[in-house]
PDB file of C-alpha atoms and ligand atoms in Angstrom:
ATOM      1  CA  UNK A  24       8.235 -41.592   0.450  1.00  0.00           C
ATOM      2  CA  UNK A  25       7.449 -39.066   3.442  1.00  0.00           C
ATOM      3  CA  UNK A  26      10.235 -37.295   3.067  1.00  0.00           C
ATOM      4  CA  UNK A  27       9.123 -36.438  -0.601  1.00  0.00           C
ATOM      5  CA  UNK A  28       5.431 -35.882   0.407  1.00  0.00           C
ATOM      6  CA  UNK A  29       6.890 -33.046   3.003  1.00  0.00           C
ATOM      7  CA  UNK A  30       9.068 -31.342  -0.132  1.00  0.00           C
ATOM      8  CA  UNK A  31       5.853 -31.460  -2.396  1.00  0.00           C
ATOM      9  CA  UNK A  32       4.335 -29.423   0.704  1.00  0.00           C
ATOM     10  CA  UNK A  33       6.963 -27.036   1.304  1.00  0.00           C
ATOM     11  CA  UNK A  34       7.298 -25.863  -2.215  1.00  0.00           C
ATOM     12  CA  UNK A  35       3.508 -25.469  -2.488  1.00  0.00           C
ATOM     13  CA  UNK A  36       3.403 -23.260   0.752  1.00  0.00           C
ATOM     14  CA  UNK A  37       6.621 -21.107  -0.836  1.00  0.00           C
ATOM     15  CA  UNK A  38       4.616 -20.683  -3.799  1.00  0.00           C
ATOM     16  CA  UNK A  39       1.563 -19.697  -2.402  1.00  0.00           C
ATOM     17  CA  UNK A  40       3.430 -17.320  -0.128  1.00  0.00           C
ATOM     18  CA  UNK A  41       5.095 -15.910  -3.151  1.00  0.00           C
ATOM     19  CA  UNK A  42       1.994 -15.787  -5.243  1.00  0.00           C
ATOM     20  CA  UNK A  43       0.719 -13.672  -1.926  1.00  0.00           C
ATOM     21  CA  UNK A  44       3.343 -11.458  -1.685  1.00  0.00           C
ATOM     22  CA  UNK A  45       3.328 -10.578  -5.875  1.00  0.00           C
ATOM     23  CA  UNK A  46      -0.695  -9.486  -5.251  1.00  0.00           C
ATOM     24  CA  UNK A  47       0.623  -7.245  -2.564  1.00  0.00           C
ATOM     25  CA  UNK A  48       2.534  -5.714  -5.038  1.00  0.00           C
ATOM     26  CA  UNK A  49       1.882  -1.662  -5.770  1.00  0.00           C
ATOM     27  CA  UNK A  50       2.624  -1.354  -9.901  1.00  0.00           C
ATOM     28  CA  UNK A  51       5.176   1.712 -11.081  1.00  0.00           C
ATOM     29  CA  UNK A  52       2.704   4.410 -11.883  1.00  0.00           C
ATOM     30  CA  UNK A  53       3.555   4.522 -15.643  1.00  0.00           C
ATOM     31  CA  UNK A  54       2.426   7.806 -17.387  1.00  0.00           C
ATOM     32  CA  UNK A  55       1.274  10.095 -14.302  1.00  0.00           C
ATOM     33  CA  UNK A  56       2.406  13.181 -15.432  1.00  0.00           C
ATOM     34  CA  UNK A  57      -0.294  13.280 -17.635  1.00  0.00           C
ATOM     35  CA  UNK A  58      -2.647  12.706 -14.563  1.00  0.00           C
ATOM     36  CA  UNK A  59      -4.526  15.345 -12.902  1.00  0.00           C
ATOM     37  CA  UNK A  60      -2.440  17.760 -10.658  1.00  0.00           C
ATOM     38  CA  UNK A  61      -4.414  18.206  -7.320  1.00  0.00           C
ATOM     39  CA  UNK A  62      -1.474  20.068  -5.356  1.00  0.00           C
ATOM     40  CA  UNK A  63       1.867  21.457  -4.961  1.00  0.00           C
ATOM     41  CA  UNK A  64       3.198  22.034  -1.799  1.00  0.00           C
ATOM     42  CA  UNK A  65       7.078  23.130  -0.272  1.00  0.00           C
ATOM     43  CA  UNK A  66       7.989  21.840   3.113  1.00  0.00           C
ATOM     44  CA  UNK A  67      11.073  24.160   4.426  1.00  0.00           C
ATOM     45  CA  UNK A  68      13.671  23.086   6.724  1.00  0.00           C
ATOM     46  CA  UNK A  69      12.211  23.479  10.219  1.00  0.00           C
ATOM     47  CA  UNK A  70       9.016  21.777   9.397  1.00  0.00           C
ATOM     48  CA  UNK A  71       8.551  18.716  11.387  1.00  0.00           C
ATOM     49  CA  UNK A  72       8.696  16.497   8.451  1.00  0.00           C
ATOM     50  CA  UNK A  73      11.291  17.817   6.649  1.00  0.00           C
ATOM     51  CA  UNK A  74      13.980  15.003   7.125  1.00  0.00           C
ATOM     52  CA  UNK A  75      11.082  12.584   5.143  1.00  0.00           C
ATOM     53  CA  UNK A  76       9.645  15.005   2.851  1.00  0.00           C
ATOM     54  CA  UNK A  77      11.284  17.925   2.531  1.00  0.00           C
ATOM     55  CA  UNK A  78      11.482  19.667  -0.773  1.00  0.00           C
ATOM     56  CA  UNK A  79       8.808  20.657  -3.560  1.00  0.00           C
ATOM     57  CA  UNK A  80       6.198  17.632  -4.113  1.00  0.00           C
ATOM     58  CA  UNK A  81       3.376  17.433  -6.450  1.00  0.00           C
ATOM     59  CA  UNK A  82       0.376  15.247  -5.816  1.00  0.00           C
ATOM     60  CA  UNK A  83      -1.278  13.699  -9.069  1.00  0.00           C
ATOM     61  CA  UNK A  84      -4.322  11.419  -9.317  1.00  0.00           C
ATOM     62  CA  UNK A  85      -5.531   8.901 -11.940  1.00  0.00           C
ATOM     63  CA  UNK A  86      -9.182   9.258 -13.222  1.00  0.00           C
ATOM     64  CA  UNK A  87     -10.969   7.160 -10.249  1.00  0.00           C
ATOM     65  CA  UNK A  88      -8.519   9.163  -7.788  1.00  0.00           C
ATOM     66  CA  UNK A  89     -10.225  12.048  -9.477  1.00  0.00           C
ATOM     67  CA  UNK A  90     -13.453  11.624  -8.913  1.00  0.00           C
ATOM     68  CA  UNK A  91     -13.182  10.239  -5.536  1.00  0.00           C
ATOM     69  CA  UNK A  92     -11.151  13.603  -4.465  1.00  0.00           C
ATOM     70  CA  UNK A  93     -15.075  15.572  -4.263  1.00  0.00           C
ATOM     71  CA  UNK A  94     -16.931  12.500  -2.510  1.00  0.00           C
ATOM     72  CA  UNK A  95     -14.060  11.366   0.008  1.00  0.00           C
ATOM     73  CA  UNK A  96     -14.710   7.636  -1.303  1.00  0.00           C
ATOM     74  CA  UNK A  97     -12.223   6.013  -4.051  1.00  0.00           C
ATOM     75  CA  UNK A  98     -13.429   3.636  -5.941  1.00  0.00           C
ATOM     76  CA  UNK A  99     -10.867   0.167  -6.555  1.00  0.00           C
ATOM     77  CA  UNK A 100      -8.132   1.084  -9.368  1.00  0.00           C
ATOM     78  CA  UNK A 101      -7.657   5.033  -7.822  1.00  0.00           C
ATOM     79  CA  UNK A 102      -3.921   5.624  -7.731  1.00  0.00           C
ATOM     80  CA  UNK A 103      -2.438   8.811  -6.519  1.00  0.00           C
ATOM     81  CA  UNK A 104       1.089   9.580  -7.181  1.00  0.00           C
ATOM     82  CA  UNK A 105       3.638  11.913  -4.486  1.00  0.00           C
ATOM     83  CA  UNK A 106       5.948  13.209  -6.564  1.00  0.00           C
ATOM     84  CA  UNK A 107       8.918  14.721  -4.403  1.00  0.00           C
ATOM     85  CA  UNK A 108      11.673  16.809  -5.833  1.00  0.00           C
ATOM     86  CA  UNK A 109      15.031  18.764  -4.274  1.00  0.00           C
ATOM     87  CA  UNK A 110      13.807  22.417  -4.101  1.00  0.00           C
ATOM     88  CA  UNK A 111      16.879  24.531  -4.375  1.00  0.00           C
ATOM     89  CA  UNK A 112      16.686  28.644  -4.026  1.00  0.00           C
ATOM     90  CA  UNK A 113      18.987  29.976  -6.313  1.00  0.00           C
ATOM     91  CA  UNK A 114      18.477  34.167  -7.106  1.00  0.00           C
ATOM     92  CA  UNK A 115      15.262  34.174  -4.868  1.00  0.00           C
ATOM     93  CA  UNK A 116      13.981  31.772  -7.371  1.00  0.00           C
ATOM     94  CA  UNK A 117      13.049  28.286  -5.649  1.00  0.00           C
ATOM     95  CA  UNK A 118      13.062  25.513  -8.818  1.00  0.00           C
ATOM     96  CA  UNK A 119      12.288  21.919  -9.012  1.00  0.00           C
ATOM     97  CA  UNK A 120      15.729  19.743  -8.246  1.00  0.00           C
ATOM     98  CA  UNK A 121      16.698  16.074  -8.534  1.00  0.00           C
ATOM     99  CA  UNK A 122      13.715  13.192  -8.003  1.00  0.00           C
ATOM    100  CA  UNK A 123      14.172  11.915  -4.729  1.00  0.00           C
ATOM    101  CA  UNK A 124      11.159   9.589  -3.846  1.00  0.00           C
ATOM    102  CA  UNK A 125       8.033   8.969  -5.940  1.00  0.00           C
ATOM    103  CA  UNK A 126       5.728   7.740  -3.771  1.00  0.00           C
ATOM    104  CA  UNK A 127       2.478   5.470  -4.834  1.00  0.00           C
ATOM    105  CA  UNK A 128      -0.942   4.859  -3.127  1.00  0.00           C
ATOM    106  CA  UNK A 129      -3.173   1.843  -5.298  1.00  0.00           C
ATOM    107  CA  UNK A 130      -6.634   1.194  -3.890  1.00  0.00           C
ATOM    108  CA  UNK A 131      -7.831  -2.444  -3.874  1.00  0.00           C
ATOM    109  CA  UNK A 132      -9.758  -2.689  -0.953  1.00  0.00           C
ATOM    110  CA  UNK A 133      -9.278  -6.915  -1.247  1.00  0.00           C
ATOM    111  CA  UNK A 134      -5.522  -7.032  -1.630  1.00  0.00           C
ATOM    112  CA  UNK A 135      -4.955  -4.540   0.479  1.00  0.00           C
ATOM    113  CA  UNK A 136      -7.671  -5.002   3.496  1.00  0.00           C
ATOM    114  CA  UNK A 137      -5.011  -4.375   5.991  1.00  0.00           C
ATOM    115  CA  UNK A 138      -3.984  -1.090   4.994  1.00  0.00           C
ATOM    116  CA  UNK A 139      -7.248   0.561   4.735  1.00  0.00           C
ATOM    117  CA  UNK A 140      -7.510  -0.906   1.088  1.00  0.00           C
ATOM    118  CA  UNK A 141      -4.670   0.835  -0.014  1.00  0.00           C
ATOM    119  CA  UNK A 142      -1.407  -0.301  -0.932  1.00  0.00           C
ATOM    120  CA  UNK A 143       1.332   1.810  -0.674  1.00  0.00           C
ATOM    121  CA  UNK A 144       4.698   2.024  -2.424  1.00  0.00           C
ATOM    122  CA  UNK A 145       7.529   4.552  -2.788  1.00  0.00           C
ATOM    123  CA  UNK A 146      10.236   4.434  -5.498  1.00  0.00           C
ATOM    124  CA  UNK A 147      14.082   6.266  -4.847  1.00  0.00           C
ATOM    125  CA  UNK A 148      14.976   8.767  -6.962  1.00  0.00           C
ATOM    126  CA  UNK A 149      11.651   7.652  -9.138  1.00  0.00           C
ATOM    127  CA  UNK A 150      13.177   4.266 -10.386  1.00  0.00           C
ATOM    128  CA  UNK A 151      10.753   1.688 -10.731  1.00  0.00           C
ATOM    129  CA  UNK A 152      13.449  -0.745 -10.072  1.00  0.00           C
ATOM    130  CA  UNK A 153      14.097   0.803  -6.471  1.00  0.00           C
ATOM    131  CA  UNK A 154      10.779   0.286  -4.009  1.00  0.00           C
ATOM    132  CA  UNK A 155      11.896   1.230  -0.499  1.00  0.00           C
ATOM    133  CA  UNK A 156       8.766   0.023   1.288  1.00  0.00           C
ATOM    134  CA  UNK A 157       9.020  -2.858   3.096  1.00  0.00           C
ATOM    135  CA  UNK A 158       6.167  -2.949   5.617  1.00  0.00           C
ATOM    136  CA  UNK A 159       3.579   0.037   4.534  1.00  0.00           C
ATOM    137  CA  UNK A 160       1.819  -0.592   7.896  1.00  0.00           C
ATOM    138  CA  UNK A 161       4.905   1.115   9.633  1.00  0.00           C
ATOM    139  CA  UNK A 162       6.290   3.012   6.915  1.00  0.00           C
ATOM    140  CA  UNK A 163       2.985   4.464   5.853  1.00  0.00           C
ATOM    141  CA  UNK A 164      -0.307   3.714   6.797  1.00  0.00           C
ATOM    142  CA  UNK A 165      -0.065   4.774  10.477  1.00  0.00           C
ATOM    143  CA  UNK A 166       0.611   8.003   9.316  1.00  0.00           C
ATOM    144  CA  UNK A 167      -2.154   8.341   6.781  1.00  0.00           C
ATOM    145  CA  UNK A 168      -4.714   6.437   9.221  1.00  0.00           C
ATOM    146  CA  UNK A 169      -5.346   9.680  11.034  1.00  0.00           C
ATOM    147  CA  UNK A 170      -7.352  10.492   7.382  1.00  0.00           C
ATOM    148  CA  UNK A 171     -10.039   7.640   8.149  1.00  0.00           C
ATOM    149  CA  UNK A 172     -12.791   9.923   7.519  1.00  0.00           C
ATOM    150  CA  UNK A 173     -11.725  10.821   4.478  1.00  0.00           C
ATOM    151  CA  UNK A 174     -10.380   7.351   3.154  1.00  0.00           C
ATOM    152  CA  UNK A 175      -6.763   7.738   4.397  1.00  0.00           C
ATOM    153  CA  UNK A 176      -6.348  10.333   2.034  1.00  0.00           C
ATOM    154  CA  UNK A 177      -4.696  14.088   3.247  1.00  0.00           C
ATOM    155  CA  UNK A 178      -5.485  15.703  -0.259  1.00  0.00           C
ATOM    156  CA  UNK A 179      -8.968  17.200  -0.898  1.00  0.00           C
ATOM    157  CA  UNK A 180     -10.328  18.686  -3.913  1.00  0.00           C
ATOM    158  CA  UNK A 181      -9.779  22.622  -4.776  1.00  0.00           C
ATOM    159  CA  UNK A 182     -11.463  23.647  -7.561  1.00  0.00           C
TER     160      UNK A 182
HETATM  161  C1  HEC B 201       4.347  11.482   9.001  1.00  0.00           C
HETATM  162  C2  HEC B 201       3.307  10.971   7.969  1.00  0.00           C
HETATM  163  C3  HEC B 201       2.956  10.622   6.772  1.00  0.00           C
HETATM  164  C4  HEC B 201       3.926   9.286   6.214  1.00  0.00           C
HETATM  165  C5  HEC B 201       4.983   8.139   7.210  1.00  0.00           C
HETATM  166  C6  HEC B 201       3.318   8.972   5.055  1.00  0.00           C
HETATM  167  N1  HEC B 201       2.805   9.895   4.715  1.00  0.00           N
HETATM  168 FE1  HEC B 201       1.875   9.857   2.669  1.00  0.00          FE
HETATM  169  N2  HEC B 201       0.926  11.742   3.421  1.00  0.00           N
HETATM  170  C7  HEC B 201       1.213  12.986   4.002  1.00  0.00           C
HETATM  171  C8  HEC B 201       0.731  14.162   4.015  1.00  0.00           C
HETATM  172  C9  HEC B 201       0.648  14.855   5.336  1.00  0.00           C
HETATM  173  C10 HEC B 201       0.446  14.195   2.781  1.00  0.00           C
HETATM  174  C11 HEC B 201      -0.395  15.196   2.313  1.00  0.00           C
HETATM  175  C12 HEC B 201       0.577  16.154   1.627  1.00  0.00           C
HETATM  176  C13 HEC B 201      -0.144  17.282   0.977  1.00  0.00           C
HETATM  177  O1  HEC B 201      -0.939  18.444   1.681  1.00  0.00           O
HETATM  178  O2  HEC B 201       0.547  17.782   0.274  1.00  0.00           O
HETATM  179  C14 HEC B 201       0.579  12.668   2.131  1.00  0.00           C
HETATM  180  C15 HEC B 201      -0.073  11.981   0.740  1.00  0.00           C
HETATM  181  C16 HEC B 201       0.502  10.987   0.436  1.00  0.00           C
HETATM  182  C17 HEC B 201      -0.352  11.145  -1.256  1.00  0.00           C
HETATM  183  C18 HEC B 201      -0.876  11.792  -2.085  1.00  0.00           C
HETATM  184  C19 HEC B 201      -2.328  11.491  -1.637  1.00  0.00           C
HETATM  185  C20 HEC B 201      -3.054  12.205  -0.155  1.00  0.00           C
HETATM  186  O3  HEC B 201      -2.925  11.569   0.848  1.00  0.00           O
HETATM  187  O4  HEC B 201      -2.765  13.237  -0.518  1.00  0.00           O
HETATM  188  C21 HEC B 201       0.520   9.637  -1.441  1.00  0.00           C
HETATM  189  C22 HEC B 201       0.522   8.746  -2.651  1.00  0.00           C
HETATM  190  C23 HEC B 201       1.303   9.807  -0.034  1.00  0.00           C
HETATM  191  N3  HEC B 201       1.418  10.124   0.839  1.00  0.00           N
HETATM  192  C24 HEC B 201       2.009   8.045  -0.549  1.00  0.00           C
HETATM  193  C25 HEC B 201       2.800   8.003   1.199  1.00  0.00           C
HETATM  194  C26 HEC B 201       3.497   6.112   1.171  1.00  0.00           C
HETATM  195  C27 HEC B 201       3.980   5.465   0.061  1.00  0.00           C
HETATM  196  C28 HEC B 201       4.150   6.374   2.430  1.00  0.00           C
HETATM  197  C29 HEC B 201       4.963   5.327   2.444  1.00  0.00           C
HETATM  198  C30 HEC B 201       6.586   5.187   2.038  1.00  0.00           C
HETATM  199  C31 HEC B 201       3.683   7.780   2.848  1.00  0.00           C
HETATM  200  N4  HEC B 201       2.604   8.245   2.077  1.00  0.00           N
HETATM  201  C32 HEC B 201       4.121   7.694   4.586  1.00  0.00           C
HETATM  202  C33 HEC B 201       1.694  12.332   5.603  1.00  0.00           C
HETATM  203  C34 HEC B 201       2.640  10.756   5.496  1.00  0.00           C
END
């Protein structure tokens, strides 16, 4: 009887842990290419972040994130996408190459309270089945933390 009880407790614990992990999941940003284009930046060899972010990236904002850009405060449901592609140069023309990674920030103050209210995830090659962030605090938030006065977002409004 005692063993059965212990087993039930363990199963319940595992269940709530799985649920907690799932509710922390950042969704794949379906349709983001139709969102608001915030900016584009090319990082070339020699830049300190070249190793991780070298190439050309576009930043997209959904409607709620777009609204927040001008105030620097974001409502729950705001989502930003950082779309990083290779940037090969041929005949002096820099073009978009293969997608390296699709990084996402999703605002939900309650679910992501320990990372400034933002959930962070990155999908290798833009593949929804290949999430690579296992520790958002160490892999993402520690750097975005520097933008605390702008609700942890680097991008700003540009008319
Ligand atoms: C070393 C610092 C650093 C780390 C680590 C980092 N980022 Fe960023 N992130 C930046 C910078 C700088 C920008 C602004 C880029 C620009 O101006 O085009 C940015 C922009 C973004 C944006 C667009 C919204 C914004 O803040 O402008 C998203 C989404 C994003 N990062 C997600 C992530 C995710 C997910 C991770 C973890 C896998 C991550 N970042 C890790 C520095 C970092």
